[in-house]
Amino acid sequence: MARTINLSLFLLFISWIPNLATSFPLSTKSRWIVDNKGQRVKLACVNWPAHLQPAVAEGLSKQPLDSISKKIVSMGFNCVRLTWPLDLMTNDTLALKLTVKQSFESLNLFDDVLGIQTHNPKILNLPIFNAFQEVVSNLGQNGLMVILDNHLTYPGWCCSDNDLDAFFGYPNFDPAVWAKGLSKMATLFRNVTNVIGMSLRNEPRGKRDYPDLWFRFMPKGAEAVHAANPEVLVILSGIDFDTNLSFLRDRFFNVSFTDKLVFEQHWYSFSHEGGAWVKHNSNDICAKIMGEVTHNGGFLLDRGFPLILSEFGTDERGVDVSGNRYMNCLVAWAAEKDLDWAVWALTGDYYLRTGTKHMVETYGVLDATWKDVRNATYLQKLSGIQHPFRGPGLQEKKLVLHPHTGLCITKNHSGNVPTLRLELCTKSDSSTFNPKEGILWVNKMCVETPDVAGQKVKLGVGSKCSKLGQISATKMHLSFKTSNGLLLCLDVDERDNSVVANPCKCLTKDSSCDPASQWFKVL
């Protein structure tokens, strides 16, 4: 694994980044989300669950609300996808009559009552909905945009095929009640400028998730939100746990508005063939699944509609081989498409999940203290896609991303001979690569490859420029041949993040091989 940029310096660097959405409201311009001046705003969000019992944003018994908001900013996120249960808008007893304290006590979560009394006494005796408003308000005070995501009907964990609220018409999913609940939530946050979008329903699924039913009811929810609050983006998920929007290829979605319409898609390591990431060669399966994700949702970008990758993530303990390989592939795809996104999740642990108190969320970017980063390497990987590469009002910057680290190729200015190394993408030199000519240019200097494996890759000018090829199914191996015919690929020396040349890895069908250190995505 390549060396992680020092975390304290990393957080110091990204913490100054201003909220790009200084001019609300947001709207859409072709495939981009833009502010009211027409400049692109890239959403780099983290999911903050507030949909489980006791219907309060997680973590408030561990840290002050303002500390959590500031931590989100310090990690480079500019947005929160805040989940909520429909019951919060359709059950006044839950929303307005039940206090935070009463909700926790009814679930025997007495330690959490004491924790909230210590860290967030202001919300302890507030009704549940007012506590929800406090979270949204504090996020706004810290410059964070908010997407309100209707996650399910009643407070609890989500999601499985046999849930009673899995799809329109299921026992706990009345489309009319749902549309009224969306309208009410949109109305209540109509004048809250940092609420920039509403996601209509998380992961429609089940045996009835037919496109015909989706086309019948989803427009009604969209129109309800837009009528109640015409300023917010209206975000629509697909079917099959929101992995599939392919039904929009031949039949489109008709609503009375266009410049607020956004789609969302989910992608996890388990979203496709079971065990695919360890059964197959990583190059082959990454290319195959990239194609499937593009077919199922990514195509909307080419048709002029924004697409948010609104859930993805993996076990941050590093023990899930499938998850590790999938994340490298996903980061490459998200960078190539320059997507808006929301990682799952902020959560260090849950108050109560499926009957277990304080279950740790291994996908969470915070640890169980809700104070510290769970995995700095994982956070650095995300940093590679937190900033826009192109879009309206922005000067396009060409880069070469190393998905495994989230860093980009740049010129190493130390030493007598300039070489290549990795750096935070926001600080990296512009890099261009033309596949036809095969020359990689970095800061107006071209790559000069060594003739011996293990040596650093140099930069030069003139006739010594080396010709590189993009090989393997992913086209992420940058390869060349030495004078004696040996095939080498660009690689990363984990000791100092310098770019070196090594024998190309994982070009066979070997499923045990991991090519991540040799993957470079040309952007």
XYZ file of C-alpha atoms in Angstrom:
523
model
C 0.000 0.000 0.000
C 1.368 3.387 -0.946
C 2.280 5.828 1.780
C -0.595 7.917 3.106
C -0.145 11.678 3.111
C 0.281 12.818 6.736
C -3.292 12.994 8.100
C -2.860 16.209 10.082
C -1.451 17.973 7.020
C -4.123 16.393 4.821
C -6.951 17.624 7.047
C -5.307 21.036 7.415
C -5.090 21.357 3.640
C -8.659 20.377 2.845
C -10.270 22.152 5.801
C -9.857 25.564 4.167
C -11.840 24.546 1.101
C -14.883 26.840 0.887
C -18.388 25.673 0.193
C -18.641 26.007 -3.582
C -22.409 26.547 -3.469
C -22.260 30.173 -2.348
C -25.073 31.175 -4.679
C -28.283 29.290 -3.956
C -30.525 27.801 -5.168
C -28.944 25.077 -7.240
C -30.271 23.862 -10.554
C -29.124 21.710 -13.454
C -27.416 22.562 -16.712
C -27.219 19.502 -18.923
C -25.437 16.838 -16.834
C -24.088 19.351 -14.297
C -25.399 20.764 -11.037
C -24.808 24.521 -11.008
C -25.368 27.495 -8.724
C -27.539 30.466 -9.631
C -24.611 32.037 -11.485
C -24.291 28.994 -13.704
C -21.043 27.686 -12.182
C -20.681 24.030 -11.450
C -21.114 22.820 -7.869
C -19.746 19.336 -7.227
C -21.512 17.513 -4.419
C -19.050 15.511 -2.317
C -21.381 14.234 0.378
C -21.408 11.839 3.284
C -24.531 9.956 4.393
C -25.638 10.757 7.940
C -28.367 8.332 9.034
C -31.307 9.711 11.008
C -33.851 7.092 9.937
C -33.286 4.345 12.522
C -34.884 4.104 15.923
C -34.982 6.463 17.803
C -35.386 8.742 14.707
C -32.548 11.055 15.752
C -29.345 11.724 13.806
C -26.753 9.208 14.927
C -23.813 10.144 17.133
C -25.326 12.950 19.192
C -24.740 11.029 22.412
C -21.021 10.869 21.602
C -20.068 14.371 20.411
C -21.574 17.876 20.226
C -23.556 18.487 17.054
C -21.348 21.402 16.083
C -18.198 19.290 16.530
C -19.581 16.632 14.190
C -20.496 19.247 11.580
C -17.036 20.772 11.760
C -15.475 17.325 11.481
C -17.453 16.701 8.283
C -16.038 19.922 6.829
C -12.497 19.068 7.960
C -12.692 15.760 6.076
C -13.339 17.607 2.817
C -17.075 16.987 2.408
C -19.316 19.869 1.368
C -22.646 18.113 1.687
C -24.644 15.680 3.833
C -27.266 13.224 2.617
C -29.419 13.236 5.746
C -31.831 10.315 5.933
C -35.315 10.410 7.442
C -38.301 8.074 7.865
C -41.614 9.000 6.218
C -43.257 8.583 9.614
C -41.561 11.817 10.627
C -43.958 13.672 8.303
C -47.069 11.519 8.614
C -47.154 10.806 12.353
C -47.497 13.933 14.481
C -47.103 11.895 17.651
C -43.597 10.897 16.595
C -42.656 14.235 15.084
C -44.127 16.777 17.470
C -45.245 15.119 20.693
C -42.409 12.686 21.401
C -39.253 14.317 22.739
C -35.735 13.085 22.083
C -35.451 12.005 25.719
C -38.724 10.098 25.592
C -37.786 8.372 22.348
C -34.504 7.096 23.764
C -36.047 6.081 27.076
C -38.782 4.109 25.308
C -36.014 1.997 23.760
C -34.096 1.622 27.033
C -31.219 3.679 25.665
C -30.506 5.371 28.970
C -26.751 5.713 28.394
C -27.505 7.687 25.261
C -29.830 9.979 27.207
C -26.932 10.800 29.511
C -24.651 11.260 26.507
C -27.016 13.715 24.839
C -27.477 15.519 28.152
C -23.689 15.944 28.229
C -22.963 16.791 24.604
C -26.217 18.195 23.195
C -28.456 19.278 26.082
C -30.247 21.743 23.796
C -32.032 18.973 21.895
C -32.803 16.563 24.748
C -36.296 17.867 25.444
C -37.091 18.935 21.901
C -39.690 17.074 19.829
C -38.112 14.685 17.339
C -38.732 16.883 14.303
C -37.353 19.979 15.989
C -34.182 18.046 16.783
C -33.987 17.120 13.097
C -34.291 20.818 12.234
C -31.443 21.610 14.630
C -29.183 19.201 12.752
C -30.012 20.754 9.382
C -29.521 24.248 10.800
C -26.139 23.461 12.310
C -24.940 21.869 9.096
C -25.891 25.081 7.320
C -24.069 27.194 9.879
C -20.960 25.222 8.997
C -21.386 25.767 5.267
C -22.681 22.276 4.500
C -25.354 21.599 1.924
C -28.038 19.028 2.765
C -29.955 16.466 0.723
C -33.008 15.182 2.595
C -33.326 11.488 1.772
C -36.601 9.679 2.449
C -35.040 6.379 3.397
C -38.008 4.252 4.445
C -41.491 4.476 6.007
C -41.047 3.653 9.701
C -37.872 4.153 11.761
C -35.550 1.161 11.493
C -32.784 -0.451 9.467
C -32.995 -0.726 5.695
C -32.993 -2.614 3.307
C -34.079 -6.096 2.167
C -36.345 -7.525 -0.524
C -39.040 -8.580 1.918
C -39.401 -5.258 3.741
C -43.031 -4.202 3.981
C -42.154 -0.808 2.526
C -39.881 -2.030 -0.269
C -41.922 -0.695 -3.188
C -45.026 1.212 -4.167
C -48.156 -0.637 -3.066
C -46.462 -2.764 -0.410
C -48.350 -2.817 2.939
C -46.260 -0.010 4.432
C -45.749 2.019 1.263
C -48.912 3.870 0.289
C -47.968 6.114 -2.666
C -50.513 8.781 -1.735
C -49.299 8.995 1.873
C -45.724 9.074 0.622
C -46.379 11.974 -1.761
C -48.096 13.954 1.009
C -45.164 13.304 3.345
C -42.677 14.486 0.729
C -44.740 17.610 0.135
C -44.853 18.394 3.833
C -41.088 17.953 4.280
C -40.411 20.113 1.218
C -42.712 22.815 2.573
C -41.129 22.846 6.033
C -37.665 23.389 4.547
C -38.762 25.740 1.769
C -36.824 28.727 3.070
C -33.802 26.810 4.378
C -31.208 27.626 1.752
C -28.668 24.900 2.588
C -31.309 22.226 1.879
C -30.466 21.926 -1.795
C -32.178 18.663 -2.712
C -34.668 15.985 -1.776
C -34.174 12.329 -2.590
C -37.640 10.853 -3.054
C -37.099 7.282 -1.852
C -34.114 5.140 -1.009
C -33.566 1.878 -2.884
C -36.930 0.843 -4.378
C -36.817 -2.945 -4.553
C -38.683 -6.205 -4.178
C -40.803 -8.476 -6.334
C -43.003 -5.625 -7.555
C -40.308 -3.145 -8.559
C -41.590 -2.974 -12.096
C -40.777 0.049 -14.257
C -44.492 0.528 -14.979
C -45.235 1.138 -11.300
C -42.174 3.362 -11.033
C -43.441 5.478 -13.954
C -46.893 5.589 -12.405
C -45.919 6.880 -8.966
C -42.452 8.459 -9.066
C -43.629 11.478 -11.114
C -46.303 12.160 -8.503
C -43.692 12.325 -5.761
C -41.478 14.523 -7.907
C -44.292 16.926 -8.713
C -45.338 17.048 -5.048
C -41.865 18.118 -3.973
C -41.440 20.655 -6.770
C -44.842 22.220 -6.142
C -44.102 22.598 -2.440
C -40.519 23.794 -2.862
C -39.518 24.737 -6.413
C -35.998 25.674 -5.299
C -34.707 22.195 -4.407
C -33.243 19.564 -6.676
C -35.585 16.593 -7.069
C -33.552 13.392 -6.923
C -34.927 10.089 -8.224
C -33.621 6.595 -7.557
C -34.028 3.551 -9.771
C -35.114 -0.006 -9.021
C -33.241 -3.119 -7.830
C -31.920 -1.333 -4.721
C -31.279 1.732 -6.891
C -28.738 -0.073 -9.053
C -30.866 0.061 -12.195
C -32.129 3.027 -14.190
C -31.762 1.286 -17.537
C -35.525 1.384 -18.122
C -35.053 5.087 -18.877
C -33.130 4.210 -22.026
C -36.293 3.650 -24.047
C -38.965 5.424 -22.044
C -38.363 8.738 -20.402
C -39.646 10.391 -17.284
C -42.043 13.277 -17.896
C -42.535 16.034 -15.340
C -43.479 19.696 -15.572
C -39.975 20.900 -14.724
C -36.525 20.082 -16.096
C -33.832 22.206 -14.479
C -34.211 20.552 -11.054
C -34.267 16.908 -12.116
C -31.429 14.667 -10.896
C -31.034 10.881 -10.782
C -29.188 8.751 -8.259
C -27.553 5.342 -8.376
C -26.031 2.989 -5.785
C -23.028 0.727 -6.233
C -21.552 -1.632 -3.645
C -19.217 -4.597 -4.021
C -22.225 -6.865 -3.434
C -24.402 -5.094 -6.023
C -23.391 -7.550 -8.725
C -22.491 -11.222 -9.059
C -21.760 -12.704 -5.641
C -18.034 -12.933 -4.981
C -17.185 -11.525 -8.407
C -14.301 -9.436 -7.115
C -12.428 -12.470 -5.806
C -13.571 -15.020 -8.383
C -12.226 -13.110 -11.370
C -9.149 -11.190 -12.433
C -9.464 -7.657 -11.089
C -8.835 -6.011 -14.457
C -11.505 -8.070 -16.175
C -14.177 -7.784 -13.504
C -13.598 -4.055 -13.013
C -13.997 -3.384 -16.726
C -17.072 -5.612 -16.890
C -18.821 -4.012 -13.922
C -17.890 -0.491 -15.012
C -19.710 -1.293 -18.239
C -22.746 -2.591 -16.346
C -22.926 0.444 -14.053
C -22.644 2.740 -17.055
C -25.364 0.801 -18.885
C -27.645 0.831 -15.846
C -27.279 4.498 -14.940
C -24.148 6.215 -16.165
C -25.642 6.624 -19.633
C -27.857 9.401 -18.252
C -24.840 11.707 -18.126
C -24.471 11.453 -21.889
C -28.151 12.255 -22.229
C -27.735 15.497 -20.314
C -28.934 14.575 -16.805
C -26.968 14.794 -13.547
C -26.359 11.499 -11.774
C -25.372 11.242 -8.108
C -23.647 8.096 -6.892
C -25.556 8.489 -3.645
C -24.416 5.332 -1.850
C -21.171 3.402 -2.036
C -18.509 2.293 0.410
C -16.877 -0.696 2.026
C -15.495 -2.110 5.261
C -12.762 0.287 6.291
C -10.900 -2.241 8.425
C -9.247 -3.445 5.218
C -10.239 -7.077 5.722
C -12.721 -7.306 2.850
C -10.750 -8.229 -0.274
C -13.798 -7.793 -2.510
C -14.523 -4.392 -1.028
C -10.946 -3.201 -1.381
C -10.775 -4.153 -5.053
C -14.190 -2.718 -5.793
C -13.333 0.645 -4.207
C -10.287 1.096 -6.442
C -12.465 0.407 -9.473
C -15.259 2.685 -8.258
C -12.939 5.619 -7.568
C -11.531 5.307 -11.095
C -15.040 5.290 -12.612
C -16.298 8.153 -10.435
C -13.253 10.224 -11.381
C -13.626 9.476 -15.078
C -17.273 10.582 -14.993
C -16.522 13.410 -12.530
C -19.599 12.377 -10.573
C -21.401 13.976 -7.681
C -21.567 11.455 -4.845
C -22.404 10.550 -1.255
C -20.373 7.895 0.555
C -21.957 5.540 3.067
C -21.498 6.624 5.805
C -20.503 9.135 8.462
C -21.597 6.771 11.218
C -19.159 5.628 13.883
C -21.837 3.492 15.504
C -25.616 3.326 15.823
C -27.742 3.961 18.888
C -29.762 0.854 18.019
C -29.577 -1.260 14.886
C -31.655 -4.435 14.475
C -31.865 -4.844 18.240
C -28.171 -4.287 18.972
C -27.060 -1.269 20.943
C -24.074 0.706 19.692
C -23.333 -1.536 16.739
C -20.167 -0.276 15.064
C -20.518 0.794 11.428
C -17.396 -0.548 9.716
C -18.279 1.483 6.605
C -18.249 4.699 8.669
C -15.620 7.374 8.062
C -15.639 8.147 11.792
C -14.751 5.641 14.493
C -17.027 4.742 17.403
C -15.980 7.840 19.361
C -17.424 10.027 16.571
C -14.302 12.132 16.959
C -11.528 10.452 14.989
C -11.189 9.283 11.397
C -11.574 5.512 11.172
C -9.133 5.025 8.295
C -6.978 7.884 6.990
C -5.982 5.903 3.891
C -9.639 5.434 2.949
C -10.334 9.133 3.441
C -7.343 10.011 1.275
C -8.709 7.720 -1.456
C -11.964 9.724 -1.400
C -10.043 12.994 -1.604
C -9.181 12.112 -5.190
C -12.810 12.581 -6.226
C -13.874 15.371 -3.865
C -13.023 18.181 -6.276
C -14.400 18.891 -9.753
C -12.215 18.305 -12.786
C -14.421 20.130 -15.255
C -17.850 21.688 -15.731
C -19.534 25.051 -16.373
C -17.516 28.006 -15.139
C -14.439 25.905 -14.335
C -11.107 25.681 -16.091
C -10.608 22.036 -17.017
C -7.519 20.460 -15.501
C -6.088 17.273 -16.953
C -4.783 14.815 -14.360
C -3.703 11.217 -13.990
C -5.257 9.683 -10.877
C -3.908 6.751 -8.900
C -7.239 5.352 -7.620
C -5.695 3.153 -4.933
C -4.328 6.157 -3.057
C -6.600 8.942 -4.300
C -3.487 10.880 -5.306
C -2.396 12.188 -8.708
C 0.815 12.118 -10.697
C 2.968 15.221 -10.401
C 6.545 16.365 -10.952
C 8.972 15.702 -8.128
C 11.037 18.870 -7.944
C 13.578 17.543 -5.455
C 16.818 16.084 -6.759
C 18.937 16.916 -9.787
C 16.778 14.976 -12.242
C 13.003 15.536 -12.200
C 10.991 12.370 -11.557
C 7.357 11.422 -11.028
C 5.618 11.071 -7.691
C 2.103 11.178 -6.239
C 0.533 14.214 -4.599
C -2.903 15.460 -3.556
C -4.773 16.014 -6.803
C -5.529 19.636 -5.946
C -1.781 20.307 -5.721
C -0.683 18.164 -8.676
C 0.696 19.380 -11.985
C -1.445 19.158 -15.096
C -0.880 15.848 -16.902
C -1.997 14.878 -20.390
C -1.883 11.602 -22.241
C -2.828 11.022 -25.860
C -3.377 7.287 -26.426
C -2.545 7.613 -30.117
C 0.891 9.114 -29.600
C 1.436 7.381 -26.264
C 3.281 10.292 -24.651
C 2.532 11.245 -21.041
C 3.201 14.928 -20.393
C 3.504 16.286 -16.848
C 4.046 20.008 -16.346
C 5.138 20.282 -19.994
C 7.751 17.560 -19.541
C 7.442 14.060 -20.944
C 7.923 10.722 -19.235
C 11.237 8.958 -19.791
C 10.972 5.338 -18.744
C 13.915 3.410 -17.249
C 15.348 0.310 -18.880
C 15.546 -1.600 -15.606
C 12.709 -2.633 -13.289
C 12.486 -0.907 -9.916
C 13.892 2.432 -11.020
C 12.124 5.769 -10.753
C 10.391 7.217 -13.787
C 12.057 10.408 -14.979
C 10.796 13.489 -16.780
C 12.567 15.081 -19.707
C 12.096 16.904 -22.979
C 12.749 16.308 -26.626
C 13.627 13.031 -28.322
C 13.842 10.925 -25.164
C 10.070 10.827 -24.606
C 8.895 7.263 -24.039
C 5.832 5.781 -25.653
C 3.336 4.226 -23.257
C 0.446 1.907 -23.973
C -2.819 1.433 -22.084
C -3.179 -2.300 -21.567
C -5.500 -4.705 -19.700
C -9.278 -4.577 -19.856
C -9.429 -1.469 -17.658
C -6.912 0.470 -19.769
C -5.392 1.578 -16.461
C -1.995 -0.095 -16.868
C 0.464 2.325 -18.487
C 3.059 0.025 -20.020
C 6.207 0.103 -22.136
C 8.892 -2.271 -23.348
C 12.538 -2.058 -22.381
C 15.349 -2.345 -24.896
C 15.490 -6.090 -24.287
C 11.743 -6.549 -24.757
C 10.679 -6.741 -21.108
C 7.137 -5.402 -20.500
C 7.066 -2.974 -17.578
C 4.280 -0.841 -16.112
C 4.183 2.334 -14.081
C 3.892 1.472 -10.392
C 4.140 3.230 -7.023
C 6.868 2.791 -4.433
C 4.936 2.672 -1.167
C 7.886 4.039 0.789
C 7.802 7.531 -0.704
C 4.976 7.585 -3.273
C 7.472 7.864 -6.126
C 6.410 6.457 -9.502
C 8.616 3.563 -10.592
C 8.614 0.926 -13.321
C 7.932 -2.706 -12.425
C 6.886 -5.858 -14.267
C 3.204 -5.555 -15.164
C 0.889 -7.355 -12.722
C -2.343 -9.261 -13.132
C -2.465 -9.495 -16.920
C -3.427 -13.172 -16.718
C -6.681 -14.674 -15.451
C -5.233 -15.082 -11.949
C -8.022 -14.049 -9.541
C -5.672 -13.807 -6.559
C -3.688 -10.961 -8.067
C -4.359 -7.331 -7.127
C -3.169 -4.745 -9.698
C -4.188 -1.684 -7.664
C -0.708 -0.167 -7.314
C -0.362 -0.155 -11.122
C -3.739 1.398 -11.938
C -3.557 4.954 -13.276
C -6.710 6.653 -14.544
C -6.177 9.281 -17.234
C -8.729 12.042 -16.696
